[in-house]
CSV table of C-alpha atoms in Angstrom, one decimal:
chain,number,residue,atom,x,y,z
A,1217,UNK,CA,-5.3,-108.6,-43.5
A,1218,UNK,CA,-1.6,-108.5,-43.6
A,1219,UNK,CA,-1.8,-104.9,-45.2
A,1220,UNK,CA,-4.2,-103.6,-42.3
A,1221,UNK,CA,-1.7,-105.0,-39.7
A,1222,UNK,CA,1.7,-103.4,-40.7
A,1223,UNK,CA,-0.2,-100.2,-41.4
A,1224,UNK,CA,-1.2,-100.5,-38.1
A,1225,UNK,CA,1.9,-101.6,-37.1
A,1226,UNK,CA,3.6,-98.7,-38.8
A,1227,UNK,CA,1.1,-95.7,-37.6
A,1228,UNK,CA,1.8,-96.9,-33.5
A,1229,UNK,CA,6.0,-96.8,-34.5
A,1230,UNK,CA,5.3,-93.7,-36.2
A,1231,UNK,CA,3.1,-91.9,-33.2
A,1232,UNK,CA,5.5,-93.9,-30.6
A,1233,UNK,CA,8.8,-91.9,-32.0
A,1234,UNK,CA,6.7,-88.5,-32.6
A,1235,UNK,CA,6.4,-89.0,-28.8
A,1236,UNK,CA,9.7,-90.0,-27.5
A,1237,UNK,CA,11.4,-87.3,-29.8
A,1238,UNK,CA,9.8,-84.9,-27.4
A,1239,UNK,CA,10.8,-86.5,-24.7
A,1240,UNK,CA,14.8,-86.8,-26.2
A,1241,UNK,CA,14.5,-82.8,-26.8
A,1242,UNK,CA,14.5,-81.9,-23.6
A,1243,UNK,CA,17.0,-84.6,-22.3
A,1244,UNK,CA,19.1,-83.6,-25.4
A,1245,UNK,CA,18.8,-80.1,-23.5
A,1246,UNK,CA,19.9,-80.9,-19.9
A,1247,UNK,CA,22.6,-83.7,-21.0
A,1248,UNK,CA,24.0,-80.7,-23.1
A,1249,UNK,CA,23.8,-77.8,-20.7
A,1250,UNK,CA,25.2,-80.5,-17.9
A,1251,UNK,CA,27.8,-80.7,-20.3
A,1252,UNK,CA,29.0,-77.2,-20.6
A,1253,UNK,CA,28.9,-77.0,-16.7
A,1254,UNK,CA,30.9,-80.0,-16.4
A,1255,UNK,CA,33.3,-78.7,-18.8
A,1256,UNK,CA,33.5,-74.9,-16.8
A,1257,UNK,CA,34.4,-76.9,-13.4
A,1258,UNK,CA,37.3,-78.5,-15.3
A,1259,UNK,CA,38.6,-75.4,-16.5
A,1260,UNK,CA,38.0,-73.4,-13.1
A,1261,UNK,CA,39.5,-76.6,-11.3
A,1262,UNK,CA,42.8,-76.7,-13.6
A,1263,UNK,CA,43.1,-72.7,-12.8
A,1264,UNK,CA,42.7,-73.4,-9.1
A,1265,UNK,CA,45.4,-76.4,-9.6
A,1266,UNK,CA,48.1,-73.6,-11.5
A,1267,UNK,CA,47.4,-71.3,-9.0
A,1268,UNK,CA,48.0,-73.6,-6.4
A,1269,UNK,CA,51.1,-75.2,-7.7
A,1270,UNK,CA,52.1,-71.2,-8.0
A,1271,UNK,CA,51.8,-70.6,-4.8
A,1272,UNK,CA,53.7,-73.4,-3.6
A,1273,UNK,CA,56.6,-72.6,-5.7
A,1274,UNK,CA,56.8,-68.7,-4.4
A,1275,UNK,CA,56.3,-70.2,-0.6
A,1276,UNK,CA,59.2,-72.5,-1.5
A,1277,UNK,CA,61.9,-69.7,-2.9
A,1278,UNK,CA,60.8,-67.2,-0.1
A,1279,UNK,CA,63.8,-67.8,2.4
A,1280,UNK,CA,61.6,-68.5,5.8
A,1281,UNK,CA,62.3,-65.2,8.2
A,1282,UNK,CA,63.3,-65.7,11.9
A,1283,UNK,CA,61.2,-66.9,14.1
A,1284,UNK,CA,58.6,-64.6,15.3
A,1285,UNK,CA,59.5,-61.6,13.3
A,1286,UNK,CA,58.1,-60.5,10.7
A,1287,UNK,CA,55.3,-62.1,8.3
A,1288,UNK,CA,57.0,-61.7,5.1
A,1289,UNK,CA,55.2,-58.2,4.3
A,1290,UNK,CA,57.4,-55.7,6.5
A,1291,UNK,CA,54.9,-56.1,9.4
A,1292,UNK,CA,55.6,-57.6,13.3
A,1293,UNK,CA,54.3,-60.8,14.5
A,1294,UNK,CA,54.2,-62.6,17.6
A,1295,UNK,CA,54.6,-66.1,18.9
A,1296,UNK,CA,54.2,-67.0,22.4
A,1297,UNK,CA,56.8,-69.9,21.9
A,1298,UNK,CA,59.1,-67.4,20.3
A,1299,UNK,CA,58.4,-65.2,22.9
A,1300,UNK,CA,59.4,-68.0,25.9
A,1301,UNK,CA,62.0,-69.5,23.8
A,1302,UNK,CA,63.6,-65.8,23.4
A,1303,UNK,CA,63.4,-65.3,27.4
A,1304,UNK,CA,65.1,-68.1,28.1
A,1305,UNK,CA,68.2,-68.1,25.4
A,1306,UNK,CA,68.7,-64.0,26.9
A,1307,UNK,CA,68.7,-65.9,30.9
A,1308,UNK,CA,65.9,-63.6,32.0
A,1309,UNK,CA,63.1,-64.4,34.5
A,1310,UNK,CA,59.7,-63.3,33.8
A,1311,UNK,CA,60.2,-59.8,36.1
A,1312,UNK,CA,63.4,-58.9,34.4
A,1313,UNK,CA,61.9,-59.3,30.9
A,1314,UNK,CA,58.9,-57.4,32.1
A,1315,UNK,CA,60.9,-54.8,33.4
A,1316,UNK,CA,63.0,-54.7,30.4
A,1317,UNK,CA,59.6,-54.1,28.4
A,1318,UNK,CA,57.7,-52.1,30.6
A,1319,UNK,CA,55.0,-53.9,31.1
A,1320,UNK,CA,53.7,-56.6,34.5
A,1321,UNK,CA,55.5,-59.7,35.3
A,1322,UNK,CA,51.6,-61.3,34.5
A,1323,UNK,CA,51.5,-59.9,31.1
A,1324,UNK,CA,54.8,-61.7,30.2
A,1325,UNK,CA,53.4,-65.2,31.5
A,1326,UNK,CA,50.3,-64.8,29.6
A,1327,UNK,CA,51.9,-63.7,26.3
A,1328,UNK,CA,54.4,-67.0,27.0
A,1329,UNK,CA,50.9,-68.9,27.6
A,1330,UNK,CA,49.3,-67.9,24.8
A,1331,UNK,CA,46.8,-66.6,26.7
A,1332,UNK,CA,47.3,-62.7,25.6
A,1333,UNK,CA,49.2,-61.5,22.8
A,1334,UNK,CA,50.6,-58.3,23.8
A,1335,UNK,CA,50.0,-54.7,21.7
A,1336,UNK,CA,51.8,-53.1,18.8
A,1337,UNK,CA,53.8,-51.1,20.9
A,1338,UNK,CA,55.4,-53.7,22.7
A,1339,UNK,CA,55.7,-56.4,19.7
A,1340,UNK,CA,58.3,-53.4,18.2
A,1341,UNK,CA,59.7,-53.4,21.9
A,1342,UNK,CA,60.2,-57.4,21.9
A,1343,UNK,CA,61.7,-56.8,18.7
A,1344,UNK,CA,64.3,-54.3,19.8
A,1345,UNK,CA,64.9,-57.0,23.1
A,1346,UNK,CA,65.3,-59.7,20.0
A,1347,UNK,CA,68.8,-58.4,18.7
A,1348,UNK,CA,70.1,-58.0,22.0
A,1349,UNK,CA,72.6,-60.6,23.6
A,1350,UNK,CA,72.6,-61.9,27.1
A,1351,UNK,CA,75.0,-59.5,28.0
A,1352,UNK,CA,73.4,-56.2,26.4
A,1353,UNK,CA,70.1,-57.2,27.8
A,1354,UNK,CA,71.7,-57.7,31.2
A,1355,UNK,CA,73.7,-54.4,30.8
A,1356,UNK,CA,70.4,-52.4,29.7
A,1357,UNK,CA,68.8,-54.1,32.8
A,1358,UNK,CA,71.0,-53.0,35.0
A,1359,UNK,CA,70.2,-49.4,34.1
A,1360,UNK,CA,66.5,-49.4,34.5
């Protein structure tokens, strides 16, 4: 009797891991392909990190141009606070700064409001108005 029951016992152990070793093939599978993801992510999240830490160091050493510009890369950019803040260290009012520029007295309150940014054209003419003093901007006012 005893023989019959752990030959039983054996055969159901025997059918039992013929069936879970299917079953561990496929998680074997997914646990290893999770894996590999896993370990990609790391490797594209420690790039991301150098790049970031690169980045940080060239925005440190760049020396911060004056305010309102240029962006770094050569090109013109405005601020409206630059823009008021400029108007009032030259001791213009909005119609002598708009007359110095060419353009409405309205224009120069929205582009101080931030409500309009003005055109190419008169960013470069802002520009020009930026290196003049209170003096030279009065004396060239005085001519138009």
């Amino acid at each position: 009797m005893t023989n019959l029951a752990t030959t039983l016992k054996a055969e159901i152990s025997r059918v039992a891991r013929k069936e879970l070793r299917g079953d561990m093939d496929s998680l074997r599978k997914a646990v290893s392909h999770q894996r590999s993801e896993i370990a990609a992510l790391k490797r594209k999240t420690a790039e991301l990190e150098r790049l970031t830490r690169q980045l940080m160091k060239v925005s440190k050493t760049k020396t911060p141009s004056p305010e309102g510009e240029t962006d770094g890369g050569g090109q013109l950019r405005f601020q409206a606070k630059g823009f008021g803040s400029l108007r009032k260290k030259l001791g213009l009012s909005a119609q002598e700064m708009a007359k110095l520029l060419g353009v409405s007295s309205l224009s120069v309150y929205k582009w101080e409001s931030g409500k309009a940014t003005p055109r190419n054209n008169h960013i470069q003419a802002i520009a020009a108005i930026r290196k003049l003093g209170k003096r030279e901007a009065r004396a060239k006012l005085a001519e138009l």
